[in-house]
Tab-separated table of C-alpha atoms and ligand atoms in Angstrom:
chain	number	residue	atom	x	y	z
A	235	MET	CA	98.747	87.830	66.533
A	236	GLU	CA	101.532	85.549	68.861
A	237	LEU	CA	99.636	85.820	72.362
A	238	ARG	CA	101.877	85.400	75.627
A	239	ALA	CA	99.032	83.495	77.614
A	240	ASN	CA	98.121	81.556	74.243
A	241	LYS	CA	97.192	78.409	77.007
A	242	LEU	CA	96.192	79.255	80.567
A	243	MET	CA	95.525	76.888	83.116
A	244	VAL	CA	93.626	77.470	86.101
A	245	VAL	CA	94.703	74.598	89.114
A	246	VAL	CA	91.730	74.209	91.640
A	247	PRO	CA	92.562	71.887	94.860
A	248	CYS	CA	89.340	70.137	96.484
A	249	TYR	CA	88.726	68.697	99.842
A	250	ASN	CA	85.569	67.551	100.133
A	251	GLU	CA	84.022	70.169	97.724
A	252	GLU	CA	81.079	68.070	95.639
A	253	GLU	CA	78.789	71.049	96.726
A	254	VAL	CA	80.837	73.358	94.865
A	255	LEU	CA	82.316	71.929	91.660
A	256	MET	CA	79.094	72.719	89.209
A	257	GLU	CA	78.980	76.025	90.477
A	258	THR	CA	82.632	76.466	90.074
A	259	THR	CA	82.790	74.873	86.640
A	260	GLN	CA	80.116	76.765	84.853
A	261	ARG	CA	81.541	80.255	86.248
A	262	LEU	CA	85.078	79.362	84.885
A	263	SER	CA	84.046	77.986	81.769
A	264	ALA	CA	81.957	81.136	80.851
A	265	LEU	CA	85.049	83.036	81.984
A	266	PHE	CA	86.948	81.138	79.780
A	267	GLU	CA	84.950	81.646	76.537
A	268	SER	CA	84.535	84.937	76.997
A	269	MET	CA	88.277	85.679	77.480
A	270	ILE	CA	88.767	83.323	73.820
A	271	LYS	CA	86.147	85.920	72.025
A	272	GLU	CA	87.947	88.539	73.249
A	273	ASN	CA	91.532	87.028	72.501
A	274	LYS	CA	92.905	87.095	75.733
A	275	ILE	CA	93.685	83.459	75.386
A	276	ASN	CA	93.827	80.628	72.800
A	277	GLU	CA	93.181	77.927	75.523
A	278	ALA	CA	92.566	77.145	78.910
A	279	ARG	CA	91.883	74.321	81.198
A	280	ILE	CA	90.084	73.941	84.576
A	281	LEU	CA	92.823	71.472	86.433
A	282	TYR	CA	90.937	70.363	89.575
A	283	VAL	CA	92.864	68.413	91.957
A	284	ASP	CA	91.053	66.438	94.616
A	285	ASP	CA	93.212	66.309	97.427
A	286	GLY	CA	91.873	62.813	98.685
A	287	SER	CA	88.110	63.607	99.610
A	288	LYS	CA	85.823	61.355	100.857
A	289	ASP	CA	82.934	62.674	99.229
A	290	LYS	CA	81.461	62.838	95.768
A	291	THR	CA	84.484	65.264	94.655
A	292	TRP	CA	86.247	62.408	91.836
A	293	PRO	CA	83.156	61.207	90.718
A	294	ILE	CA	81.790	64.756	90.157
A	295	ILE	CA	85.406	65.941	88.690
A	296	GLU	CA	85.244	62.463	86.045
A	297	ASP	CA	81.378	63.472	85.317
A	298	LEU	CA	82.413	66.969	84.377
A	299	SER	CA	85.595	66.110	82.256
A	300	ARG	CA	83.319	63.697	80.315
A	301	SER	CA	80.668	66.824	79.316
A	302	ASN	CA	83.139	69.913	79.348
A	303	GLN	CA	85.676	69.868	77.493
A	304	PHE	CA	87.312	72.841	79.869
A	305	VAL	CA	87.758	69.838	82.604
A	306	CYS	CA	90.240	67.713	83.652
A	307	GLY	CA	91.617	66.482	86.857
A	308	LEU	CA	93.423	64.636	89.106
A	309	LYS	CA	93.093	62.618	92.089
A	310	LEU	CA	95.489	62.349	95.478
A	311	ALA	CA	95.752	59.151	96.665
A	312	HIS	CA	95.635	60.686	100.150
A	313	ASN	CA	94.323	63.872	101.827
A	314	ALA	CA	97.659	66.067	101.105
A	315	GLY	CA	97.022	69.447	102.654
A	316	HIS	CA	95.786	72.809	100.660
A	317	GLN	CA	99.667	73.443	99.919
A	318	ASN	CA	100.614	70.155	98.714
A	319	ALA	CA	97.774	69.857	96.617
A	320	LEU	CA	98.045	73.174	94.912
A	321	TRP	CA	101.807	71.669	93.686
A	322	ALA	CA	100.788	68.854	92.761
A	323	GLY	CA	98.688	70.895	90.434
A	324	LEU	CA	101.023	73.487	89.632
A	325	VAL	CA	103.492	70.454	88.695
A	326	GLU	CA	100.974	68.647	86.237
A	327	SER	CA	100.509	72.169	84.663
A	328	VAL	CA	103.767	73.518	83.851
A	329	GLU	CA	104.270	71.310	80.646
A	330	TRP	CA	101.013	72.168	78.612
A	331	ALA	CA	100.094	75.595	80.020
A	332	ASP	CA	101.951	79.211	79.827
A	333	ALA	CA	100.433	80.631	82.758
A	334	VAL	CA	99.139	79.451	85.602
A	335	VAL	CA	96.389	80.446	87.677
A	336	SER	CA	95.632	78.718	91.122
A	337	ILE	CA	92.347	79.650	93.024
A	338	ASP	CA	90.099	77.995	95.784
A	339	ALA	CA	87.751	75.969	94.762
A	340	ASP	CA	84.483	77.879	96.601
A	341	LEU	CA	85.203	81.088	94.453
A	342	GLN	CA	85.734	83.449	97.834
A	343	ASP	CA	88.289	85.157	95.387
A	344	ASP	CA	86.756	86.706	92.504
A	345	GLU	CA	86.995	84.706	89.506
A	346	ASN	CA	86.674	87.837	87.430
A	347	ALA	CA	89.932	89.302	88.835
A	348	ILE	CA	91.425	86.390	86.251
A	349	VAL	CA	91.050	88.471	83.069
A	350	LEU	CA	92.689	91.332	84.403
A	351	MET	CA	95.868	88.826	85.798
A	352	VAL	CA	96.173	87.662	82.116
A	353	ASP	CA	95.885	91.336	80.764
A	354	LYS	CA	98.939	92.010	83.171
A	355	TYR	CA	100.231	88.643	82.197
A	356	ASN	CA	100.007	89.672	78.409
A	357	SER	CA	101.534	92.702	78.796
A	358	GLY	CA	104.533	91.357	80.349
A	359	VAL	CA	104.032	90.975	83.428
A	360	GLU	CA	105.167	87.329	85.171
A	361	ILE	CA	104.023	86.852	88.486
A	362	VAL	CA	99.988	88.719	89.171
A	363	TYR	CA	99.182	88.674	92.674
A	364	GLY	CA	95.359	88.711	93.608
A	365	VAL	CA	95.455	90.543	96.666
A	366	ARG	CA	91.931	91.408	98.737
A	367	LYS	CA	90.518	94.857	98.864
A	368	GLU	CA	88.979	94.502	102.024
A	369	ARG	CA	87.569	91.513	104.341
A	370	ALA	CA	84.228	92.226	105.130
A	371	THR	CA	82.279	89.158	104.665
A	372	ASP	CA	84.581	87.492	106.765
A	373	THR	CA	83.753	86.704	110.364
A	374	VAL	CA	84.999	89.198	112.964
A	375	PHE	CA	87.098	86.221	114.148
A	376	LYS	CA	88.678	85.256	110.818
A	377	ARG	CA	89.624	88.630	109.346
A	378	SER	CA	91.170	89.455	112.982
A	379	THR	CA	92.932	86.083	113.120
A	380	ALA	CA	94.264	86.357	109.684
A	381	GLN	CA	95.043	90.201	109.460
A	382	GLY	CA	96.795	88.964	112.622
A	383	PHE	CA	98.979	86.365	110.809
A	384	TYR	CA	100.014	88.977	107.992
A	385	LYS	CA	101.601	91.255	110.466
A	386	MET	CA	103.217	88.649	112.537
A	387	MET	CA	104.627	87.090	109.450
A	388	SER	CA	106.060	90.077	108.186
A	389	SER	CA	107.167	91.172	111.827
A	390	MET	CA	109.256	87.868	111.804
A	391	GLY	CA	110.886	88.458	108.570
A	392	ALA	CA	108.808	86.317	105.571
A	393	ASP	CA	107.956	88.486	102.753
A	394	VAL	CA	104.419	88.031	101.750
A	395	VAL	CA	102.150	90.105	99.868
A	396	TYR	CA	100.140	91.798	102.179
A	397	ASN	CA	96.388	89.923	101.614
A	398	HIS	CA	97.233	87.932	99.274
A	399	ALA	CA	96.545	84.258	99.434
A	400	ASP	CA	97.312	81.840	97.271
A	401	PHE	CA	94.874	83.125	94.021
A	402	ARG	CA	97.627	84.288	91.950
A	403	LEU	CA	98.764	83.840	88.124
A	404	MET	CA	102.339	82.996	87.337
A	405	GLY	CA	104.054	82.751	83.662
A	406	LYS	CA	105.655	79.282	82.599
A	407	ASP	CA	109.289	80.829	83.408
A	408	ALA	CA	108.866	81.559	86.962
A	409	LEU	CA	107.012	78.293	87.723
A	410	LYS	CA	109.070	76.617	86.501
A	411	CYS	CA	111.919	78.101	88.722
A	412	LEU	CA	109.158	78.041	91.620
A	413	LEU	CA	109.072	73.629	90.718
A	414	SER	CA	112.664	73.294	91.373
A	415	MET	CA	112.462	74.661	94.634
A	416	PRO	CA	113.527	71.008	96.504
A	417	GLU	CA	111.692	72.262	100.094
A	418	ARG	CA	109.168	69.406	101.499
A	419	ASN	CA	107.614	72.429	104.406
A	420	LEU	CA	105.320	74.499	101.518
A	421	PHE	CA	104.615	77.674	102.283
A	422	LEU	CA	103.901	79.107	98.871
A	423	ARG	CA	103.167	82.549	99.418
A	424	GLY	CA	106.609	83.644	100.494
A	425	MET	CA	108.293	80.921	97.826
A	426	VAL	CA	107.012	82.795	95.045
A	427	ARG	CA	108.350	86.175	96.459
A	428	LEU	CA	111.825	84.109	96.072
A	429	VAL	CA	111.289	84.112	92.837
A	430	GLY	CA	111.506	87.333	92.170
A	431	PHE	CA	110.885	88.077	87.992
A	432	SER	CA	108.334	91.128	87.415
A	433	GLU	CA	105.761	91.418	89.943
A	434	ASP	CA	102.370	93.255	89.714
A	435	CYS	CA	98.796	93.194	92.047
A	436	VAL	CA	95.237	92.988	91.212
A	437	TYR	CA	92.607	93.937	93.942
A	438	TYR	CA	89.368	92.012	94.438
A	439	ASP	CA	86.258	92.006	96.982
A	440	ARG	CA	86.033	88.735	98.773
A	441	ARG	CA	82.938	86.975	98.859
A	442	GLU	CA	81.488	84.466	100.980
A	443	ARG	CA	81.632	80.815	100.216
A	444	PHE	CA	78.710	80.360	97.962
A	445	ALA	CA	77.452	76.748	99.079
A	446	GLY	CA	79.958	74.095	101.457
A	447	GLU	CA	81.871	75.342	104.276
A	448	SER	CA	85.174	75.898	105.260
A	449	LYS	CA	88.103	73.383	105.087
A	450	TYR	CA	90.413	75.006	107.084
A	451	PRO	CA	89.339	75.022	110.988
A	452	LEU	CA	91.078	76.979	113.459
A	453	SER	CA	93.611	74.178	114.440
A	454	LYS	CA	94.647	74.116	110.631
A	455	MET	CA	95.308	77.852	109.831
A	456	PHE	CA	97.224	77.721	112.885
A	457	ASN	CA	99.202	75.166	111.790
A	458	PHE	CA	99.782	77.046	108.722
A	459	ALA	CA	101.082	80.190	110.547
A	460	ILE	CA	103.606	78.264	112.504
A	461	ASP	CA	104.706	76.537	109.186
A	462	GLY	CA	104.953	80.103	107.412
A	463	ILE	CA	107.048	81.126	110.260
A	464	THR	CA	109.354	78.231	111.040
A	465	SER	CA	109.782	77.801	106.945
A	466	PHE	CA	110.674	81.125	106.605
A	467	SER	CA	112.409	82.766	109.228
A	468	VAL	CA	115.209	82.140	112.075
A	469	LYS	CA	114.012	85.308	113.918
A	470	PRO	CA	112.061	83.054	116.053
A	471	LEU	CA	116.275	81.651	116.473
A	472	ARG	CA	117.539	84.665	116.950
A	473	MET	CA	115.109	85.882	119.733
A	474	ILE	CA	115.876	83.494	122.093
A	475	VAL	CA	119.236	84.327	122.095
A	476	GLY	CA	118.061	87.583	122.718
A	477	PHE	CA	116.046	85.788	126.010
A	478	GLY	CA	119.020	84.020	127.055
A	479	VAL	CA	121.093	87.555	127.366
A	480	PHE	CA	118.572	89.253	129.161
A	481	PHE	CA	118.204	85.918	131.553
A	482	LEU	CA	121.988	86.172	132.167
A	483	VAL	CA	122.185	89.758	132.700
A	484	LEU	CA	119.369	89.258	135.590
A	485	ALA	CA	121.509	86.009	136.794
A	486	VAL	CA	124.655	88.198	137.131
A	487	ALA	CA	122.391	90.376	139.142
A	488	ALA	CA	121.167	87.932	141.239
A	489	ILE	CA	124.622	86.490	142.074
A	490	VAL	CA	125.868	89.648	143.096
A	491	TYR	CA	122.727	90.005	145.092
A	492	ALA	CA	123.273	87.114	146.713
A	493	LEU	CA	126.748	87.394	147.577
A	494	VAL	CA	125.990	90.879	149.344
A	495	SER	CA	123.254	89.305	151.003
A	496	HIS	CA	125.313	86.430	152.595
A	497	PHE	CA	128.527	88.747	153.430
A	498	ASN	CA	126.209	90.894	155.379
A	499	HIS	CA	124.929	87.777	157.097
A	500	TYR	CA	121.349	88.774	156.091
A	501	THR	CA	119.344	85.480	156.807
A	502	ILE	CA	116.607	85.681	154.220
A	503	PRO	CA	115.246	82.234	153.982
A	504	GLY	CA	115.369	82.802	150.062
A	505	TRP	CA	112.913	80.080	149.239
A	506	THR	CA	110.344	82.172	147.413
A	507	SER	CA	112.744	83.614	145.535
A	508	LEU	CA	114.477	80.251	144.320
A	509	LEU	CA	111.321	78.523	143.701
A	510	ILE	CA	109.979	81.421	141.272
A	511	SER	CA	113.408	81.117	139.665
A	512	VAL	CA	113.191	77.815	139.018
A	513	TRP	CA	109.938	77.424	137.665
A	514	PHE	CA	110.628	80.973	135.932
A	515	LEU	CA	113.994	80.004	134.357
A	516	GLY	CA	112.232	76.301	133.620
A	517	GLY	CA	109.542	77.786	131.389
A	518	ALA	CA	112.131	80.003	129.531
A	519	ILE	CA	114.498	76.751	128.930
A	520	LEU	CA	111.454	74.994	127.638
A	521	LEU	CA	110.393	77.559	125.445
A	522	ALA	CA	113.914	78.244	123.987
A	523	LEU	CA	113.962	74.276	123.423
A	524	GLY	CA	111.008	74.254	122.065
A	525	VAL	CA	111.887	76.837	119.005
A	526	VAL	CA	114.667	74.885	118.549
A	527	GLY	CA	112.369	71.716	118.419
A	528	GLU	CA	110.291	73.262	115.457
A	529	TYR	CA	113.267	73.814	113.362
A	530	ILE	CA	114.690	70.577	114.011
A	531	GLY	CA	111.652	68.926	113.547
A	532	LYS	CA	112.013	70.811	109.802
A	533	ILE	CA	115.471	69.524	109.049
A	534	TYR	CA	114.116	66.151	109.605
A	535	LYS	CA	110.914	66.300	107.512
A	536	GLU	CA	113.585	68.082	104.866
A	537	VAL	CA	115.988	65.343	105.204
A	538	LYS	CA	113.841	62.197	104.325
A	539	LYS	CA	112.622	63.883	100.888
A	540	ARG	CA	109.481	61.695	101.418
A	541	PRO	CA	107.852	62.847	98.049
A	542	LEU	CA	104.592	65.439	98.724
A	543	TYR	CA	101.871	63.916	96.850
A	544	PHE	CA	101.036	60.473	95.275
A	545	VAL	CA	98.918	60.909	92.122
A	546	GLU	CA	96.519	58.144	91.716
A	547	LYS	CA	94.487	58.647	88.447
A	548	ARG	CA	94.594	62.082	86.213
A	549	ILE	CA	92.603	63.413	83.265
A	550	ARG	CA	95.470	65.322	80.944
A	551	PRO	CA	94.651	68.233	78.583
A	552	VAL	CA	93.365	67.212	75.349
B	713	LIG	N1	91.754	72.478	100.581
B	713	LIG	C1	92.681	71.254	100.212
B	713	LIG	N2	93.125	69.950	101.074
B	713	LIG	C2	92.544	71.022	102.030
B	713	LIG	C3	92.385	71.684	103.072
B	713	LIG	C4	91.391	72.479	101.593
B	713	LIG	O1	92.602	70.898	99.228
B	713	LIG	O2	93.036	69.692	103.341
B	713	LIG	C5	91.155	73.086	99.422
B	713	LIG	C6	89.687	73.412	99.635
B	713	LIG	O3	89.198	72.990	98.752
B	713	LIG	C7	89.599	75.106	98.875
B	713	LIG	C8	90.834	75.506	99.610
B	713	LIG	O4	91.702	74.253	100.029
B	713	LIG	O5	89.701	74.810	97.522
B	713	LIG	C9	90.608	76.248	100.636
B	713	LIG	O6	89.901	75.623	101.341
B	713	LIG	P1	88.628	76.814	102.207
B	713	LIG	O7	87.884	77.919	100.966
B	713	LIG	O8	87.963	75.640	103.072
B	713	LIG	O9	89.226	77.571	103.338
B	713	LIG	P2	89.041	79.245	103.531
B	713	LIG	O10	88.499	80.004	102.265
B	713	LIG	O11	88.195	78.875	104.720
B	713	LIG	O12	90.349	79.876	104.708
B	714	LIG	MG1	87.353	79.442	100.850
């Protein structure tokens, strides 16, 4: 039988993940073997993208590739960030693979959901999103910030699948479309939605990291949220226009009030109100400038067209 998911590639970005690689490789290999046995796929590979790790991540990947026929690797020359590392892996996979799954190295996203994704792909769905059922294993802080993030994203007009991160399957056709997007500020979960094709979701429980610690501290998450909004939405700019109109109306009222006071010969010192409005308007202007600056920053980055990453070494699928 001609299988749609003939060759499956699982792309795994890794930043200082020496503690998890062995376990992750074992689990994914076992999964591949059972999927091949069940005739869901014919061939599979894991592509580890070493995102400029400072620990033994790359030597471990090299060792694994020698002992395990599933393992391939890509070593980026510096820490390009999760989204860029993932992009590098997708670019690398698109030639070889019919379907590509992306998953984090810590397997917090249940790898068994890959089987369901492949089933959907084999039945004709082109993009399958992994969606978390709940986040009971995350800390309260992480859970509420993440939930706030999704809510904010959708209210700002960026179309993302609720509770879906970067655990998904894409068919070759959809992937080629995604990779044809020339932008530099990657926000993959939003960009994939722009591709279209047929979509579906599979649901899974998110687990705790089995080893190592999060490589996404609050500062990175915060930057990611800002990037997500400003890469996908011009709503903040519109909001500024709204603010502008609001302050203009206030200003007209203030002018009328000042003129009336003046002609009625009230001698109010006016110092307090003046000071407050100066500070207040100053703040509003700064805020507006900040948001505009955010977009100018994006334009600056896009215009430079710098490569997203540089490949230092590669172990190709054989
Ligand atoms: N990661 C990466 N580059 C970075 C930071 C993280 O490639 O600069 C990878 C990391 O190795 C992991 C994935 O991105 O495979 C998600 O990171 P992590 O599990 O630490 O994030 P969390 O699950 O805490 O959000
Ligand atoms: Mg994780």
